Amino acid sequence: MPGHPPMTEAMFYTLLSLLKPGHGYGMMQRIKELSGGRLEMGPGTLYGVLSRMNGEGLIVLTGEEGRRKNYAITEAGRDALLREYSRLKRMVADGSILEDAER
């Protein structure tokens, strides 16, 4: 979609994990769970993504407990996640011609 570049896989899963607000370690566990173990995000990648998305207004820091920073998705983040989900569904539908070509 014009004006909205595709999300990286790390961004998509981070936003998906924040449909339930949480902190970094919890997000890493949730991302692994949501991806069926396929994606294990390290702290460096996660915190880089969190910093970027916080700057873009997709997430917000909701509080700190010691070293733990808690985050939540914003309405803008939810909208961006839904746009990306729709884009990915269209791509999968478009790619279904591969199944026809295999027959």
PDB file of C-alpha atoms in Angstrom:
ATOM      1  CA  MET A   1       0.000   0.000   0.000  1.00  0.00           C
ATOM      2  CA  PRO A   2       1.334   3.426  -0.816  1.00  0.00           C
ATOM      3  CA  GLY A   3       2.812   5.208   2.172  1.00  0.00           C
ATOM      4  CA  HIS A   4       3.041   2.030   4.249  1.00  0.00           C
ATOM      5  CA  PRO A   5       6.101  -0.105   3.538  1.00  0.00           C
ATOM      6  CA  PRO A   6       5.826  -3.805   4.350  1.00  0.00           C
ATOM      7  CA  MET A   7       6.714  -4.720   7.928  1.00  0.00           C
ATOM      8  CA  THR A   8       9.633  -6.863   8.826  1.00  0.00           C
ATOM      9  CA  GLU A   9       8.788 -10.204  10.368  1.00  0.00           C
ATOM     10  CA  ALA A  10      10.196  -8.925  13.687  1.00  0.00           C
ATOM     11  CA  MET A  11       7.885  -5.891  13.631  1.00  0.00           C
ATOM     12  CA  PHE A  12       4.824  -7.962  12.719  1.00  0.00           C
ATOM     13  CA  TYR A  13       5.339 -10.496  15.512  1.00  0.00           C
ATOM     14  CA  THR A  14       6.251  -7.823  18.069  1.00  0.00           C
ATOM     15  CA  LEU A  15       2.996  -5.970  17.396  1.00  0.00           C
ATOM     16  CA  LEU A  16       1.102  -9.251  17.403  1.00  0.00           C
ATOM     17  CA  SER A  17       2.614 -10.117  20.785  1.00  0.00           C
ATOM     18  CA  LEU A  18       1.587  -6.717  22.156  1.00  0.00           C
ATOM     19  CA  LEU A  19      -2.094  -7.365  21.595  1.00  0.00           C
ATOM     20  CA  LYS A  20      -1.537  -8.347  25.238  1.00  0.00           C
ATOM     21  CA  PRO A  21       0.640  -5.623  26.844  1.00  0.00           C
ATOM     22  CA  GLY A  22       3.914  -6.878  28.235  1.00  0.00           C
ATOM     23  CA  HIS A  23       7.633  -6.549  28.860  1.00  0.00           C
ATOM     24  CA  GLY A  24      10.622  -7.616  26.773  1.00  0.00           C
ATOM     25  CA  TYR A  25      11.235 -11.118  28.093  1.00  0.00           C
ATOM     26  CA  GLY A  26       7.524 -11.897  28.007  1.00  0.00           C
ATOM     27  CA  MET A  27       7.341 -10.619  24.432  1.00  0.00           C
ATOM     28  CA  MET A  28      10.216 -12.864  23.372  1.00  0.00           C
ATOM     29  CA  GLN A  29       8.390 -15.868  24.836  1.00  0.00           C
ATOM     30  CA  ARG A  30       5.082 -14.849  23.252  1.00  0.00           C
ATOM     31  CA  ILE A  31       6.696 -14.329  19.827  1.00  0.00           C
ATOM     32  CA  LYS A  32       8.176 -17.814  19.988  1.00  0.00           C
ATOM     33  CA  GLU A  33       4.757 -19.188  20.967  1.00  0.00           C
ATOM     34  CA  LEU A  34       2.844 -17.226  18.281  1.00  0.00           C
ATOM     35  CA  SER A  35       5.243 -18.391  15.562  1.00  0.00           C
ATOM     36  CA  GLY A  36       5.063 -22.024  16.635  1.00  0.00           C
ATOM     37  CA  GLY A  37       8.726 -21.874  17.677  1.00  0.00           C
ATOM     38  CA  ARG A  38       9.811 -20.763  14.207  1.00  0.00           C
ATOM     39  CA  LEU A  39      10.946 -17.303  15.333  1.00  0.00           C
ATOM     40  CA  GLU A  40      13.160 -16.786  18.364  1.00  0.00           C
ATOM     41  CA  MET A  41      13.900 -13.109  18.741  1.00  0.00           C
ATOM     42  CA  GLY A  42      16.939 -12.045  20.740  1.00  0.00           C
ATOM     43  CA  PRO A  43      17.018  -9.014  23.021  1.00  0.00           C
ATOM     44  CA  GLY A  44      19.077  -6.885  20.612  1.00  0.00           C
ATOM     45  CA  THR A  45      16.611  -7.348  17.779  1.00  0.00           C
ATOM     46  CA  LEU A  46      13.591  -6.905  20.029  1.00  0.00           C
ATOM     47  CA  TYR A  47      14.807  -3.729  21.694  1.00  0.00           C
ATOM     48  CA  GLY A  48      15.805  -2.228  18.329  1.00  0.00           C
ATOM     49  CA  VAL A  49      12.302  -2.945  17.018  1.00  0.00           C
ATOM     50  CA  LEU A  50      10.672  -1.582  20.190  1.00  0.00           C
ATOM     51  CA  SER A  51      12.675   1.636  19.963  1.00  0.00           C
ATOM     52  CA  ARG A  52      11.744   2.135  16.300  1.00  0.00           C
ATOM     53  CA  MET A  53       8.058   1.361  16.806  1.00  0.00           C
ATOM     54  CA  ASN A  54       7.868   3.580  19.903  1.00  0.00           C
ATOM     55  CA  GLY A  55       9.309   6.420  17.827  1.00  0.00           C
ATOM     56  CA  GLU A  56       6.739   5.763  15.091  1.00  0.00           C
ATOM     57  CA  GLY A  57       3.859   5.798  17.592  1.00  0.00           C
ATOM     58  CA  LEU A  58       2.946   2.138  17.004  1.00  0.00           C
ATOM     59  CA  ILE A  59       3.568   1.208  20.630  1.00  0.00           C
ATOM     60  CA  VAL A  60       3.813   3.094  23.907  1.00  0.00           C
ATOM     61  CA  LEU A  61       5.842   2.584  27.062  1.00  0.00           C
ATOM     62  CA  THR A  62       3.244   2.041  29.797  1.00  0.00           C
ATOM     63  CA  GLY A  63       5.524   1.768  32.815  1.00  0.00           C
ATOM     64  CA  GLU A  64       8.717   0.457  34.318  1.00  0.00           C
ATOM     65  CA  GLU A  65       9.229  -2.057  37.109  1.00  0.00           C
ATOM     66  CA  GLY A  66      12.925  -2.028  37.925  1.00  0.00           C
ATOM     67  CA  ARG A  67      14.659  -2.955  34.680  1.00  0.00           C
ATOM     68  CA  ARG A  68      11.448  -4.204  33.075  1.00  0.00           C
ATOM     69  CA  LYS A  69       9.789  -1.822  30.660  1.00  0.00           C
ATOM     70  CA  ASN A  70       6.176  -2.558  29.832  1.00  0.00           C
ATOM     71  CA  TYR A  71       4.735  -1.755  26.420  1.00  0.00           C
ATOM     72  CA  ALA A  72       1.318  -1.721  24.776  1.00  0.00           C
ATOM     73  CA  ILE A  73       0.168  -1.399  21.183  1.00  0.00           C
ATOM     74  CA  THR A  74      -1.468   1.910  20.191  1.00  0.00           C
ATOM     75  CA  GLU A  75      -4.439   2.401  17.867  1.00  0.00           C
ATOM     76  CA  ALA A  76      -1.957   3.384  15.141  1.00  0.00           C
ATOM     77  CA  GLY A  77      -0.076   0.150  15.830  1.00  0.00           C
ATOM     78  CA  ARG A  78      -3.254  -1.915  15.677  1.00  0.00           C
ATOM     79  CA  ASP A  79      -4.194  -0.244  12.366  1.00  0.00           C
ATOM     80  CA  ALA A  80      -0.716  -0.910  10.950  1.00  0.00           C
ATOM     81  CA  LEU A  81      -0.888  -4.548  12.087  1.00  0.00           C
ATOM     82  CA  LEU A  82      -4.297  -5.019  10.431  1.00  0.00           C
ATOM     83  CA  ARG A  83      -3.042  -3.431   7.192  1.00  0.00           C
ATOM     84  CA  GLU A  84      -0.036  -5.749   7.159  1.00  0.00           C
ATOM     85  CA  TYR A  85      -2.204  -8.786   7.912  1.00  0.00           C
ATOM     86  CA  SER A  86      -4.486  -7.874   4.991  1.00  0.00           C
ATOM     87  CA  ARG A  87      -1.459  -7.396   2.711  1.00  0.00           C
ATOM     88  CA  LEU A  88      -0.061 -10.795   3.670  1.00  0.00           C
ATOM     89  CA  LYS A  89      -3.430 -12.501   3.115  1.00  0.00           C
ATOM     90  CA  ARG A  90      -3.629 -10.954  -0.383  1.00  0.00           C
ATOM     91  CA  MET A  91      -0.123 -12.195  -1.155  1.00  0.00           C
ATOM     92  CA  VAL A  92      -1.002 -15.733  -0.067  1.00  0.00           C
ATOM     93  CA  ALA A  93      -4.198 -15.633  -2.145  1.00  0.00           C
ATOM     94  CA  ASP A  94      -2.252 -14.359  -5.159  1.00  0.00           C
ATOM     95  CA  GLY A  95       0.306 -17.126  -4.669  1.00  0.00           C
ATOM     96  CA  SER A  96      -2.349 -19.832  -4.803  1.00  0.00           C
ATOM     97  CA  ILE A  97      -1.709 -20.052  -8.550  1.00  0.00           C
ATOM     98  CA  LEU A  98       1.396 -22.012  -7.580  1.00  0.00           C
ATOM     99  CA  GLU A  99      -0.831 -24.823  -6.348  1.00  0.00           C
ATOM    100  CA  ASP A 100      -2.683 -24.852  -9.659  1.00  0.00           C
ATOM    101  CA  ALA A 101       0.628 -24.940 -11.534  1.00  0.00           C
ATOM    102  CA  GLU A 102       1.725 -28.012  -9.552  1.00  0.00           C
ATOM    103  CA  ARG A 103      -1.254 -30.068 -10.687  1.00  0.00           C
TER     104      ARG A 103
END
